[in-house]
Amino acid sequence: GAVVSQHPSWVICKSGTSVKIECRSLDFQATTMFWYRQFPKQSLMLMATSNEGSKATYEQGVEKDKFLINHASLTLSTLTVTSAHPEDSSFYICSATHRVGTDTQYFGPGTRLTVL
Amino acid sequence: GENVEQHPSTLSVQEGDSAVIKCTYSDSASNYFPWYKQELGKRPQLIIDIRSNVGEKKDQRIAVTLNKTAKHFSLHITETQPEDSAVYFCAARNPADGLTFGKGTHLIIQP
């Protein structure tokens, strides 16, 4: 149980285009989803926290107009990287918790974004 | 916000020996401390976690200790095996936030 999927697993796009990444909880309802970014050989950095039906909370330094997060249902959150540039190339990973007040986060497999 | 420091960045041990990775955190409100193992290009996998009302937790060859007063926690792996080679991340979370990760430790098990 507690499986999180992401789609796509990798994407290559041209500079200036927008890319949408989906995060789904497959066998549970995710009250909260988190989006992280990981550059090569570095740690995971929290970008934003998303609760179903409300606006995402962004970490300091993360542009909310560039990284659009939608959490329209208890099983789906999306991250859209708008007007992507090469410096946005990274590994984007989502995670989810399945009950209010629980700590354990289940991670998706990640999406490798390469912007040319 | 929370700040998590992790040491060492690289750890090489002989197969069968023990490995210890240490982390410190800054936010006294943090109450949940997981450890993740990540292989190259894969998702982080939770290997053990501890909450602030407990000082130690063990699961077979893996143990975690927590010192709330000193704000540090450690991962102990005994009888290391080649498949333990990976990058290990500690993390801390206060109830209102997502996880703050340490910078990671690249554990190398020498045969």
Short mmCIF file of C-alpha atoms in Angstrom, two decimals:
data_model
loop_
_atom_site.label_atom_id
_atom_site.label_comp_id
_atom_site.label_asym_id
_atom_site.label_seq_id
_atom_site.Cartn_x
_atom_site.Cartn_y
_atom_site.Cartn_z
CA GLY A 1 0.00 0.00 0.00
CA ALA A 2 0.82 3.73 -0.09
CA VAL A 3 2.04 3.86 -3.69
CA VAL A 4 2.76 7.19 -5.35
CA SER A 5 3.28 7.50 -9.08
CA GLN A 6 4.56 10.33 -11.25
CA HIS A 7 4.15 11.05 -14.90
CA PRO A 8 6.14 11.49 -17.00
CA SER A 9 9.26 9.79 -15.68
CA TRP A 10 11.38 11.99 -17.88
CA VAL A 11 10.80 14.89 -20.25
CA ILE A 12 12.95 16.95 -22.57
CA CYS A 13 11.64 20.32 -23.70
CA LYS A 14 12.77 23.49 -25.40
CA SER A 15 13.53 26.63 -23.47
CA GLY A 16 10.43 28.79 -23.04
CA THR A 17 7.90 25.98 -23.06
CA SER A 18 5.81 24.78 -20.13
CA VAL A 19 5.89 21.30 -18.69
CA LYS A 20 3.29 19.62 -16.48
CA ILE A 21 4.21 16.86 -14.06
CA GLU A 22 1.55 14.71 -12.40
CA CYS A 23 1.74 13.09 -9.00
CA ARG A 24 -0.84 10.49 -8.07
CA SER A 25 -1.53 8.49 -4.96
CA LEU A 26 -2.69 5.14 -6.32
CA ASP A 27 -4.14 3.34 -3.33
CA PHE A 28 -4.85 6.03 -0.78
CA GLN A 29 -6.20 9.53 -0.48
CA ALA A 30 -3.43 12.03 0.00
CA THR A 31 -4.38 14.82 2.34
CA THR A 32 -1.10 16.59 1.69
CA MET A 33 1.36 16.39 -1.17
CA PHE A 34 4.82 17.86 -1.29
CA TRP A 35 7.02 18.81 -4.22
CA TYR A 36 10.80 18.56 -4.01
CA ARG A 37 13.59 19.34 -6.43
CA GLN A 38 16.91 17.53 -6.50
CA PHE A 39 19.90 18.68 -8.53
CA PRO A 40 22.58 16.11 -9.43
CA LYS A 41 24.52 14.87 -6.42
CA GLN A 42 22.59 17.18 -4.13
CA SER A 43 19.90 16.83 -1.53
CA LEU A 44 16.16 17.16 -1.92
CA MET A 45 14.88 20.70 -1.49
CA LEU A 46 11.27 21.28 -0.56
CA MET A 47 9.56 23.54 -3.07
CA ALA A 48 5.98 23.63 -1.85
CA THR A 49 3.33 21.96 0.27
CA SER A 50 -0.04 21.30 -1.28
CA ASN A 51 -3.30 20.51 0.45
CA GLU A 52 -6.30 19.36 -1.52
CA GLY A 53 -8.61 22.21 -2.43
CA SER A 54 -6.41 25.01 -1.19
CA LYS A 55 -3.53 27.07 -2.48
CA ALA A 56 -0.06 25.64 -2.19
CA THR A 57 2.41 27.00 0.33
CA TYR A 58 5.73 27.79 -1.31
CA GLU A 59 9.12 27.74 0.33
CA GLN A 60 11.17 30.90 0.40
CA GLY A 61 12.90 31.49 -2.89
CA VAL A 62 10.50 29.39 -4.97
CA GLU A 63 8.57 31.45 -7.50
CA LYS A 64 4.91 30.55 -7.31
CA ASP A 65 4.19 32.05 -10.74
CA LYS A 66 6.86 29.88 -12.30
CA PHE A 67 6.03 26.66 -10.50
CA LEU A 68 2.27 26.32 -10.59
CA ILE A 69 0.84 23.69 -8.28
CA ASN A 70 -2.68 22.36 -8.41
CA HIS A 71 -4.10 19.81 -5.99
CA ALA A 72 -7.61 19.41 -7.32
CA SER A 73 -8.37 16.02 -5.83
CA LEU A 74 -7.22 13.79 -2.99
CA THR A 75 -5.28 11.61 -5.41
CA LEU A 76 -3.74 14.09 -7.85
CA SER A 77 -1.40 17.03 -7.65
CA THR A 78 0.24 18.68 -10.64
CA LEU A 79 3.35 20.82 -10.94
CA THR A 80 3.65 23.01 -14.03
CA VAL A 81 7.02 24.54 -14.79
CA THR A 82 6.17 27.58 -16.85
CA SER A 83 8.54 29.12 -19.39
CA ALA A 84 11.19 26.55 -18.53
CA HIS A 85 14.86 27.43 -18.86
CA PRO A 86 17.98 25.25 -18.74
CA GLU A 87 18.53 26.10 -15.07
CA ASP A 88 15.19 24.45 -14.29
CA SER A 89 16.62 21.11 -15.41
CA SER A 90 16.41 18.89 -12.37
CA PHE A 91 14.84 15.81 -10.79
CA TYR A 92 11.38 16.69 -9.47
CA ILE A 93 9.96 14.36 -6.83
CA CYS A 94 6.59 14.46 -5.13
CA SER A 95 5.55 12.83 -1.90
CA ALA A 96 2.28 12.33 -0.10
CA THR A 97 0.95 11.67 3.35
CA HIS A 98 -2.23 9.71 3.66
CA ARG A 99 -3.80 10.80 6.89
CA VAL A 100 -4.03 14.12 8.62
CA GLY A 101 -1.53 14.25 11.40
CA THR A 102 0.69 11.45 10.11
CA ASP A 103 4.31 12.06 9.33
CA THR A 104 5.34 9.31 6.94
CA GLN A 105 5.81 10.60 3.43
CA TYR A 106 5.65 8.25 0.48
CA PHE A 107 7.72 9.36 -2.46
CA GLY A 108 6.97 9.12 -6.13
CA PRO A 109 9.64 7.82 -8.55
CA GLY A 110 10.56 11.31 -9.70
CA THR A 111 10.54 13.13 -13.04
CA ARG A 112 13.77 14.02 -14.79
CA LEU A 113 13.30 17.37 -16.57
CA THR A 114 15.85 18.48 -19.15
CA VAL A 115 15.40 21.90 -20.72
CA LEU A 116 17.41 22.50 -23.89
CA GLY B 1 13.09 27.61 9.22
CA GLU B 2 14.66 24.26 9.95
CA ASN B 3 18.30 23.59 9.10
CA VAL B 4 19.68 20.06 9.03
CA GLU B 5 23.40 19.33 8.97
CA GLN B 6 24.62 15.85 8.03
CA HIS B 7 28.06 14.26 8.39
CA PRO B 8 30.07 12.77 6.87
CA SER B 9 29.41 13.49 3.21
CA THR B 10 31.18 10.28 2.23
CA LEU B 11 31.72 7.18 4.35
CA SER B 12 33.66 4.11 3.28
CA VAL B 13 33.58 1.01 5.49
CA GLN B 14 34.64 -2.59 5.11
CA GLU B 15 31.90 -5.11 4.53
CA GLY B 16 30.73 -6.44 7.87
CA ASP B 17 31.75 -3.34 9.81
CA SER B 18 29.34 -0.76 11.23
CA ALA B 19 28.50 2.61 9.72
CA VAL B 20 27.33 5.67 11.63
CA ILE B 21 25.88 8.82 10.08
CA LYS B 22 25.11 11.86 12.20
CA CYS B 23 22.70 14.76 11.80
CA THR B 24 21.88 17.87 13.76
CA TYR B 25 18.79 20.05 13.47
CA SER B 26 18.01 23.58 14.53
CA ASP B 27 14.25 23.81 15.12
CA SER B 28 13.25 22.56 18.56
CA ALA B 29 9.66 22.21 17.28
CA SER B 30 10.70 19.41 14.91
CA ASN B 31 9.32 16.12 16.13
CA TYR B 32 9.79 13.63 13.34
CA PHE B 33 13.10 12.37 12.00
CA PRO B 34 13.16 9.92 9.09
CA TRP B 35 16.11 8.40 7.29
CA TYR B 36 15.99 7.69 3.58
CA LYS B 37 18.13 5.57 1.31
CA GLN B 38 18.41 6.68 -2.29
CA GLU B 39 20.02 4.77 -5.11
CA LEU B 40 21.10 6.61 -8.23
CA GLY B 41 18.13 7.91 -10.21
CA LYS B 42 15.60 6.33 -7.89
CA ARG B 43 13.14 7.62 -5.35
CA PRO B 44 14.15 7.98 -1.69
CA GLN B 45 13.07 4.98 0.35
CA LEU B 46 12.24 5.27 4.01
CA ILE B 47 14.42 2.91 6.01
CA ILE B 48 13.65 3.99 9.56
CA ASP B 49 12.14 6.92 11.40
CA ILE B 50 11.89 8.16 14.95
CA ARG B 51 9.61 10.55 16.72
CA SER B 52 10.61 12.96 19.42
CA ASN B 53 8.99 11.01 22.23
CA VAL B 54 11.41 8.12 21.68
CA GLY B 55 15.18 8.02 22.20
CA GLU B 56 16.08 4.96 20.18
CA LYS B 57 14.55 2.66 17.62
CA LYS B 58 15.91 -0.49 16.03
CA ASP B 59 14.93 -2.56 13.03
CA GLN B 60 17.23 -5.54 12.44
CA ARG B 61 20.60 -4.11 11.34
CA ILE B 62 19.46 -0.51 11.40
CA ALA B 63 19.03 1.71 14.44
CA VAL B 64 18.41 5.37 15.02
CA THR B 65 19.10 7.37 18.16
CA LEU B 66 17.74 10.80 19.04
CA ASN B 67 19.04 13.32 21.55
CA LYS B 68 16.42 16.06 21.77
CA THR B 69 18.42 18.19 24.17
CA ALA B 70 21.40 18.32 21.87
CA LYS B 71 19.20 18.30 18.74
CA HIS B 72 21.03 15.50 17.07
CA PHE B 73 20.16 12.09 15.74
CA SER B 74 22.20 9.28 14.25
CA LEU B 75 21.79 6.31 11.96
CA HIS B 76 23.63 3.10 12.81
CA ILE B 77 24.00 0.25 10.34
CA THR B 78 25.63 -2.92 11.64
CA GLU B 79 27.08 -5.85 9.68
CA THR B 80 27.15 -3.79 6.51
CA GLN B 81 26.60 -5.52 3.19
CA PRO B 82 27.36 -4.45 -0.40
CA GLU B 83 23.69 -3.69 -1.01
CA ASP B 84 23.84 -1.05 1.72
CA SER B 85 25.90 1.11 -0.65
CA ALA B 86 23.78 4.18 -1.52
CA VAL B 87 23.22 7.78 -0.53
CA TYR B 88 21.52 8.20 2.84
CA PHE B 89 19.58 11.31 3.80
CA CYS B 90 18.41 12.35 7.22
CA ALA B 91 15.48 14.72 7.52
CA ALA B 92 13.57 16.64 10.13
CA ARG B 93 10.03 17.87 10.17
CA ASN B 94 8.05 20.14 12.41
CA PRO B 95 4.29 19.56 12.41
CA ALA B 96 3.48 22.44 10.08
CA ASP B 97 6.02 21.80 7.34
CA GLY B 98 7.43 19.40 4.82
CA LEU B 99 10.72 17.62 5.35
CA THR B 100 14.03 19.43 5.55
CA PHE B 101 16.76 17.11 4.33
CA GLY B 102 20.42 16.91 5.18
CA LYS B 103 22.90 17.04 2.31
CA GLY B 104 23.31 13.29 2.21
CA THR B 105 26.01 10.73 2.93
CA HIS B 106 27.43 8.56 0.20
CA LEU B 107 27.99 5.21 1.91
CA ILE B 108 30.46 2.90 0.20
CA ILE B 109 30.80 -0.68 1.37
CA GLN B 110 34.19 -2.09 0.47
CA PRO B 111 34.20 -5.86 -0.20
#
